Tab-separated table of C-alpha atoms in Angstrom:
chain	number	residue	atom	x	y	z
A	37	UNK	CA	13.881	-1.689	22.591
A	38	UNK	CA	13.168	1.070	25.252
A	39	UNK	CA	12.227	-1.592	28.235
A	40	UNK	CA	15.743	-3.312	27.300
A	41	UNK	CA	18.091	-0.302	27.275
A	42	UNK	CA	16.651	0.174	30.851
A	43	UNK	CA	16.697	-3.075	31.934
A	44	UNK	CA	20.474	-3.303	30.599
A	45	UNK	CA	21.119	-0.127	32.801
A	46	UNK	CA	20.011	-0.777	35.937
A	47	UNK	CA	22.400	-4.158	35.788
A	48	UNK	CA	25.147	-2.965	34.367
A	49	UNK	CA	24.957	-0.253	37.474
A	50	UNK	CA	23.791	-2.796	40.085
A	51	UNK	CA	25.848	-3.619	42.630
A	52	UNK	CA	26.625	-8.020	45.362
A	53	UNK	CA	27.148	-14.088	44.284
A	54	UNK	CA	23.493	-15.527	43.035
A	55	UNK	CA	22.611	-18.217	45.348
A	56	UNK	CA	18.960	-17.983	46.149
A	57	UNK	CA	15.465	-17.536	44.653
A	58	UNK	CA	13.772	-14.444	45.516
A	59	UNK	CA	11.018	-11.772	43.786
A	60	UNK	CA	8.945	-8.745	44.565
A	61	UNK	CA	5.938	-6.909	42.554
A	62	UNK	CA	5.927	-3.429	41.905
A	63	UNK	CA	2.204	-1.943	41.147
A	64	UNK	CA	1.807	1.525	39.544
A	65	UNK	CA	-1.417	3.321	39.562
A	66	UNK	CA	-2.518	7.003	38.053
A	67	UNK	CA	-3.970	9.102	41.137
A	68	UNK	CA	-4.524	12.299	39.373
A	69	UNK	CA	-4.045	15.263	37.057
A	70	UNK	CA	-5.053	16.632	33.993
A	71	UNK	CA	-4.374	14.116	31.703
A	72	UNK	CA	-6.309	11.564	33.837
A	73	UNK	CA	-9.083	13.784	33.300
A	74	UNK	CA	-9.066	14.128	29.690
A	75	UNK	CA	-8.802	10.480	29.352
A	76	UNK	CA	-13.329	10.744	30.472
A	77	UNK	CA	-13.863	11.661	27.094
A	78	UNK	CA	-11.441	8.959	25.182
A	79	UNK	CA	-12.766	5.790	23.984
A	80	UNK	CA	-11.430	2.815	26.177
A	81	UNK	CA	-8.762	5.075	27.839
A	82	UNK	CA	-10.361	3.639	31.748
A	83	UNK	CA	-7.454	1.317	30.933
A	84	UNK	CA	-5.482	4.098	31.852
A	85	UNK	CA	-6.746	4.113	35.552
A	86	UNK	CA	-6.295	0.081	36.527
A	87	UNK	CA	-2.944	-0.521	38.495
A	88	UNK	CA	-0.133	-1.830	36.500
A	89	UNK	CA	1.878	-4.291	38.080
A	90	UNK	CA	5.407	-6.436	37.469
A	91	UNK	CA	7.178	-8.696	39.269
A	92	UNK	CA	11.063	-9.034	39.471
A	93	UNK	CA	12.353	-12.231	39.756
A	94	UNK	CA	15.643	-13.802	40.352
A	95	UNK	CA	16.441	-17.615	40.426
A	96	UNK	CA	19.684	-18.882	40.148
A	97	UNK	CA	21.232	-17.346	37.528
A	98	UNK	CA	18.345	-15.935	35.779
A	99	UNK	CA	16.329	-12.529	36.154
A	100	UNK	CA	12.929	-12.256	34.668
A	101	UNK	CA	10.807	-9.082	34.366
A	102	UNK	CA	7.625	-9.932	33.594
A	103	UNK	CA	3.368	-8.650	33.764
A	104	UNK	CA	0.313	-9.977	31.818
A	105	UNK	CA	1.567	-8.794	29.166
A	106	UNK	CA	5.258	-9.435	28.353
A	107	UNK	CA	8.171	-10.985	30.313
A	108	UNK	CA	11.817	-10.225	29.566
A	109	UNK	CA	14.222	-13.196	30.595
A	110	UNK	CA	17.584	-12.539	31.282
A	111	UNK	CA	20.234	-15.659	31.227
A	112	UNK	CA	23.479	-14.766	32.682
A	113	UNK	CA	25.250	-17.927	32.471
A	114	UNK	CA	24.201	-18.385	29.128
A	115	UNK	CA	24.583	-14.879	27.676
A	116	UNK	CA	21.105	-14.383	26.769
A	117	UNK	CA	18.316	-12.295	26.857
A	118	UNK	CA	14.420	-13.051	25.767
A	119	UNK	CA	11.242	-11.024	25.361
A	120	UNK	CA	8.270	-12.590	25.511
A	121	UNK	CA	5.116	-11.076	24.366
A	122	UNK	CA	2.015	-12.729	25.549
A	123	UNK	CA	-0.461	-11.799	23.464
A	124	UNK	CA	1.150	-12.690	20.396
A	125	UNK	CA	2.149	-15.402	21.767
A	126	UNK	CA	5.637	-14.921	20.030
A	127	UNK	CA	9.210	-14.416	21.852
A	128	UNK	CA	12.824	-13.258	20.537
A	129	UNK	CA	16.267	-13.993	21.661
A	130	UNK	CA	19.160	-12.316	21.665
A	131	UNK	CA	22.824	-12.921	22.856
A	132	UNK	CA	25.052	-10.347	24.839
A	133	UNK	CA	27.590	-10.752	21.359
A	134	UNK	CA	24.761	-9.663	19.506
A	135	UNK	CA	23.457	-6.991	21.568
A	136	UNK	CA	27.058	-5.222	21.671
A	137	UNK	CA	27.468	-5.931	17.581
A	138	UNK	CA	24.031	-4.284	17.363
A	139	UNK	CA	24.992	-1.439	19.723
A	140	UNK	CA	27.993	-0.850	17.862
A	141	UNK	CA	26.167	-0.981	14.468
A	142	UNK	CA	23.975	1.894	15.661
A	143	UNK	CA	26.297	3.898	17.150
A	144	UNK	CA	28.700	3.673	13.930
A	145	UNK	CA	25.330	4.467	11.560
A	146	UNK	CA	24.619	7.650	14.116
A	147	UNK	CA	28.428	8.741	13.468
A	148	UNK	CA	27.847	8.570	9.659
A	149	UNK	CA	24.274	10.361	9.388
A	150	UNK	CA	26.509	13.281	12.138
A	151	UNK	CA	29.280	13.139	9.230
A	152	UNK	CA	27.017	13.221	6.268
A	153	UNK	CA	25.651	16.795	7.980
A	154	UNK	CA	26.713	19.934	6.153
A	155	UNK	CA	28.154	22.945	7.717
A	156	UNK	CA	25.058	24.593	6.971
A	157	UNK	CA	22.577	22.396	9.098
A	158	UNK	CA	22.660	23.048	13.020
A	159	UNK	CA	24.170	21.070	15.018
A	160	UNK	CA	22.377	18.514	17.659
A	161	UNK	CA	21.098	19.915	20.742
A	162	UNK	CA	21.657	17.962	24.102
A	163	UNK	CA	17.889	17.144	25.186
A	164	UNK	CA	19.850	17.082	28.725
A	165	UNK	CA	21.710	20.364	28.542
A	166	UNK	CA	18.089	21.985	29.551
A	167	UNK	CA	17.407	19.426	32.463
A	168	UNK	CA	18.289	20.020	36.246
A	169	UNK	CA	18.155	17.450	38.771
A	170	UNK	CA	18.156	17.920	42.759
A	171	UNK	CA	18.345	15.373	45.475
A	172	UNK	CA	16.869	16.576	48.728
A	173	UNK	CA	17.070	14.076	51.654
A	174	UNK	CA	14.748	15.531	54.316
A	175	UNK	CA	15.571	14.016	57.361
A	176	UNK	CA	12.150	12.674	57.597
A	177	UNK	CA	11.329	8.780	58.301
A	178	UNK	CA	8.559	6.419	58.091
A	179	UNK	CA	7.766	2.487	58.951
A	180	UNK	CA	5.567	1.068	55.689
A	181	UNK	CA	4.844	-2.645	55.294
A	182	UNK	CA	6.605	-2.740	58.216
A	183	UNK	CA	10.196	-1.648	56.740
A	184	UNK	CA	11.777	1.366	58.047
A	185	UNK	CA	12.576	3.908	55.288
A	186	UNK	CA	13.982	7.719	54.879
A	187	UNK	CA	11.993	10.242	52.332
A	188	UNK	CA	14.687	11.387	49.667
A	189	UNK	CA	12.798	13.988	47.592
A	190	UNK	CA	14.161	13.709	43.604
A	191	UNK	CA	13.279	16.761	41.374
A	192	UNK	CA	14.169	17.083	37.483
A	193	UNK	CA	12.938	20.281	36.056
A	194	UNK	CA	13.110	21.012	31.684
A	195	UNK	CA	12.975	24.207	30.403
A	196	UNK	CA	11.415	27.754	32.578
A	197	UNK	CA	11.984	31.125	32.808
A	198	UNK	CA	15.189	32.516	34.755
A	199	UNK	CA	14.745	33.199	38.654
A	200	UNK	CA	12.915	36.127	39.214
A	201	UNK	CA	10.776	36.358	36.299
A	202	UNK	CA	7.835	35.829	35.532
A	203	UNK	CA	6.589	32.211	34.566
A	204	UNK	CA	6.066	33.156	31.006
A	205	UNK	CA	7.841	30.288	29.548
A	206	UNK	CA	6.863	27.170	29.072
A	207	UNK	CA	8.369	24.486	31.797
A	208	UNK	CA	8.387	21.098	32.835
A	209	UNK	CA	8.889	19.788	36.063
A	210	UNK	CA	8.879	15.705	37.671
A	211	UNK	CA	8.942	14.857	41.325
A	212	UNK	CA	9.867	12.220	43.101
A	213	UNK	CA	8.895	11.380	46.602
A	214	UNK	CA	10.444	8.517	47.635
A	215	UNK	CA	10.214	6.508	50.761
A	216	UNK	CA	13.314	4.114	51.031
A	217	UNK	CA	14.512	1.130	52.725
A	218	UNK	CA	17.941	0.480	53.371
A	219	UNK	CA	17.709	-3.031	52.160
A	220	UNK	CA	14.832	-5.863	51.816
A	221	UNK	CA	14.665	-9.284	52.943
A	222	UNK	CA	16.072	-11.255	50.257
A	223	UNK	CA	17.262	-8.264	47.702
A	224	UNK	CA	20.548	-9.320	48.016
A	225	UNK	CA	20.097	-11.533	45.605
A	226	UNK	CA	18.702	-8.997	42.976
A	227	UNK	CA	22.043	-6.501	43.823
A	228	UNK	CA	24.418	-9.856	43.452
A	229	UNK	CA	22.799	-10.629	39.500
A	230	UNK	CA	23.723	-6.905	38.888
A	231	UNK	CA	27.025	-7.784	39.871
A	232	UNK	CA	27.020	-10.930	37.638
A	233	UNK	CA	25.645	-9.064	34.242
A	234	UNK	CA	27.973	-5.967	35.102
A	235	UNK	CA	31.057	-8.388	34.461
A	236	UNK	CA	29.643	-9.631	31.684
A	237	UNK	CA	27.952	-6.508	29.616
A	238	UNK	CA	30.765	-4.217	31.129
A	239	UNK	CA	31.448	-2.709	27.236
A	240	UNK	CA	27.938	-0.522	28.213
A	241	UNK	CA	29.125	1.003	30.905
A	242	UNK	CA	31.642	2.878	28.820
A	243	UNK	CA	31.038	5.951	27.584
A	244	UNK	CA	30.964	5.135	23.926
A	245	UNK	CA	28.349	2.128	25.017
A	246	UNK	CA	26.217	3.927	27.852
A	247	UNK	CA	22.923	2.479	26.698
A	248	UNK	CA	21.551	5.429	28.288
A	249	UNK	CA	23.570	7.910	26.471
A	250	UNK	CA	22.032	7.238	23.355
A	251	UNK	CA	25.294	6.761	21.625
A	252	UNK	CA	26.222	10.299	22.090
A	253	UNK	CA	29.306	12.191	24.092
A	254	UNK	CA	27.907	15.328	25.363
A	255	UNK	CA	24.342	13.212	26.426
A	256	UNK	CA	26.817	10.833	28.167
A	257	UNK	CA	28.223	13.707	29.939
A	258	UNK	CA	24.938	15.016	31.555
A	259	UNK	CA	23.766	10.976	32.044
A	260	UNK	CA	26.986	11.036	34.207
A	261	UNK	CA	26.119	13.649	36.126
A	262	UNK	CA	22.448	13.591	36.687
A	263	UNK	CA	23.472	9.848	37.864
A	264	UNK	CA	26.302	11.531	40.619
A	265	UNK	CA	23.128	13.421	41.796
A	266	UNK	CA	20.464	10.825	41.791
A	267	UNK	CA	23.313	8.551	43.703
A	268	UNK	CA	22.511	10.646	46.898
A	269	UNK	CA	19.289	8.565	47.122
A	270	UNK	CA	20.468	5.314	49.307
A	271	UNK	CA	18.418	2.431	49.535
A	272	UNK	CA	15.417	0.664	47.800
A	273	UNK	CA	12.274	2.559	46.831
A	274	UNK	CA	9.392	1.048	49.235
A	275	UNK	CA	6.602	3.680	48.230
A	276	UNK	CA	6.817	6.188	45.573
A	277	UNK	CA	4.578	9.689	44.178
A	278	UNK	CA	5.770	10.891	41.138
A	279	UNK	CA	4.211	14.268	40.367
A	280	UNK	CA	4.674	15.572	36.583
A	281	UNK	CA	3.839	19.669	36.501
A	282	UNK	CA	3.547	21.596	33.495
A	283	UNK	CA	2.531	24.864	32.742
A	284	UNK	CA	-0.813	26.267	30.892
A	285	UNK	CA	-2.661	29.377	29.951
A	286	UNK	CA	-4.657	30.452	33.132
A	287	UNK	CA	-8.374	30.766	31.969
A	288	UNK	CA	-11.700	29.463	33.248
A	289	UNK	CA	-12.582	26.344	33.607
A	290	UNK	CA	-15.146	24.227	31.669
A	291	UNK	CA	-17.546	24.142	34.640
A	292	UNK	CA	-16.499	28.320	35.683
A	293	UNK	CA	-17.719	28.866	31.965
A	294	UNK	CA	-20.793	27.236	32.231
A	295	UNK	CA	-21.653	29.070	35.285
A	296	UNK	CA	-20.474	32.626	33.778
A	297	UNK	CA	-22.944	31.976	30.355
A	298	UNK	CA	-25.664	31.022	32.855
A	299	UNK	CA	-25.289	34.100	34.842
A	300	UNK	CA	-25.222	35.846	31.681
A	301	UNK	CA	-28.252	34.499	30.670
A	302	UNK	CA	-30.332	35.474	33.723
A	303	UNK	CA	-28.719	39.150	33.323
A	304	UNK	CA	-29.990	39.520	29.868
A	305	UNK	CA	-33.622	37.683	30.888
A	306	UNK	CA	-33.664	40.229	33.487
A	307	UNK	CA	-33.140	43.085	31.565
A	308	UNK	CA	-35.547	42.151	29.162
A	309	UNK	CA	-38.503	41.745	32.070
A	310	UNK	CA	-37.350	45.751	33.474
A	311	UNK	CA	-38.324	47.094	29.735
A	312	UNK	CA	-42.080	44.991	29.808
A	313	UNK	CA	-41.158	42.265	27.615
A	314	UNK	CA	-43.767	39.463	27.405
A	315	UNK	CA	-43.780	36.316	25.592
A	316	UNK	CA	-46.359	37.925	22.456
A	317	UNK	CA	-43.589	41.252	22.436
A	318	UNK	CA	-45.541	43.499	24.700
A	319	UNK	CA	-44.394	46.952	24.805
A	320	UNK	CA	-41.224	45.651	23.507
A	321	UNK	CA	-42.171	45.013	20.162
A	322	UNK	CA	-43.768	48.519	19.747
A	323	UNK	CA	-42.544	51.099	17.457
A	324	UNK	CA	-39.435	49.060	18.264
A	325	UNK	CA	-39.155	49.746	21.818
A	326	UNK	CA	-36.459	48.315	23.160
A	327	UNK	CA	-35.131	46.624	20.408
A	328	UNK	CA	-33.210	49.331	19.406
A	329	UNK	CA	-31.282	49.333	22.369
A	330	UNK	CA	-30.626	45.296	22.099
A	331	UNK	CA	-29.751	45.577	18.678
A	332	UNK	CA	-26.916	48.365	19.278
A	333	UNK	CA	-22.931	47.191	19.123
A	334	UNK	CA	-21.044	46.516	21.811
A	335	UNK	CA	-17.874	48.125	22.317
A	336	UNK	CA	-15.264	45.508	21.781
A	337	UNK	CA	-13.537	44.124	24.674
A	338	UNK	CA	-10.115	44.327	24.815
A	339	UNK	CA	-8.344	40.835	25.057
A	340	UNK	CA	-6.775	39.970	28.422
A	341	UNK	CA	-2.870	38.834	28.730
A	342	UNK	CA	-2.311	35.956	28.579
A	343	UNK	CA	-0.594	34.330	31.333
A	344	UNK	CA	0.534	30.445	32.240
A	345	UNK	CA	0.188	28.925	35.901
A	346	UNK	CA	1.695	25.421	36.446
A	347	UNK	CA	-0.869	22.424	36.283
A	348	UNK	CA	-0.385	19.059	38.143
A	349	UNK	CA	-0.492	16.743	34.489
A	350	UNK	CA	-0.274	13.596	36.235
A	351	UNK	CA	0.474	11.679	39.265
A	352	UNK	CA	1.137	8.117	39.821
A	353	UNK	CA	1.705	5.769	42.993
A	354	UNK	CA	4.372	3.081	42.925
A	355	UNK	CA	4.743	0.838	45.887
A	356	UNK	CA	6.404	-2.540	46.352
A	357	UNK	CA	5.221	-5.784	47.617
A	358	UNK	CA	4.941	-9.367	47.693
A	359	UNK	CA	8.145	-9.942	48.633
A	360	UNK	CA	8.922	-13.573	48.106
A	361	UNK	CA	11.724	-16.384	49.165
A	362	UNK	CA	10.345	-18.336	46.429
A	363	UNK	CA	10.102	-18.203	42.695
A	364	UNK	CA	7.888	-20.063	40.162
A	365	UNK	CA	10.503	-21.486	37.447
A	366	UNK	CA	8.160	-21.793	34.869
A	367	UNK	CA	8.062	-17.688	34.727
A	368	UNK	CA	12.023	-18.085	33.282
A	369	UNK	CA	10.662	-20.104	30.226
A	370	UNK	CA	8.814	-19.598	27.058
A	371	UNK	CA	5.351	-20.983	27.209
A	372	UNK	CA	4.940	-24.152	24.776
A	373	UNK	CA	3.729	-23.001	21.569
A	374	UNK	CA	4.937	-19.912	21.124
A	375	UNK	CA	6.420	-19.122	18.131
A	376	UNK	CA	9.779	-17.604	17.700
A	377	UNK	CA	10.432	-13.726	15.470
A	378	UNK	CA	13.714	-12.050	14.863
A	379	UNK	CA	14.682	-9.531	17.785
A	380	UNK	CA	14.070	-5.994	17.004
A	381	UNK	CA	17.878	-5.106	17.922
A	382	UNK	CA	18.889	-7.058	15.738
A	383	UNK	CA	17.142	-5.181	13.156
A	384	UNK	CA	17.846	-2.030	13.825
A	385	UNK	CA	21.367	-3.239	13.221
A	386	UNK	CA	20.437	-3.989	9.691
A	387	UNK	CA	19.131	-0.566	8.501
């Protein structure tokens, strides 16, 4: 469902009449971060390192977004959205009217749940209140794949200690370093489709039906504020580097800890040799000489204060490629033999 809402949000906010074919691909790959390092110890997690590519294609009044596992087909003329699962060999269809009804039903369910809360229950917290979004146009330019691009850096920060205080409060920050082209050859077909979709799904643009507002007015206001800031990024992202940072307790890494243990062991061995210790005990075993020193309890060490330091959790790169003016018509159809199932949004509306 999350993918559906994101697709709708992009299309409703889209921007030009559909007449020609156009397609392009986006490839995302994770290039670093502590989360990537952790996957080395997780069975089957090697796939995380593999690049993920999905293709967006427009043909007439249809748009499809697909990868190796699934596809989302939107037919603006027939007013339908189709989810295809290639692995399960099944598909689900929902009409625009059913989609609106489902979202209205979910909104009503949420309102009912909120009304049932007692005065003693804590009020809902807007998760976006603590998020700060800023956009910086650096003025830097670069030619990427023959396209003239400008650099924009978007920063989203959640939580953290107040300015000027030690970093003792956990925080998360995401930075999107984007090189954006004013346009792409043929991309006007995508924006044209967005305009057509906006006219069909105009209800989703209202505060009460904003899919990215999660059906809450306070969240909708926060989304509107962030969207205004993000609108400063003009153009189409050709190459993006996303970096997620967080805070972790300072301390030695696994390698440093192992090195420290080795040094301690070497020091103990050297001390034993200085006392005349041999393989058979030597002088160290006579009368307990040397053993008393070894068995004496060490004074308790004072625990070092825990401090937090920034760390890169994940870094990933996304780039556009494979621009084409021809589109395979079969990508807009459900493969033969696939089984139709009920759409997830219909199920949610019934709950």
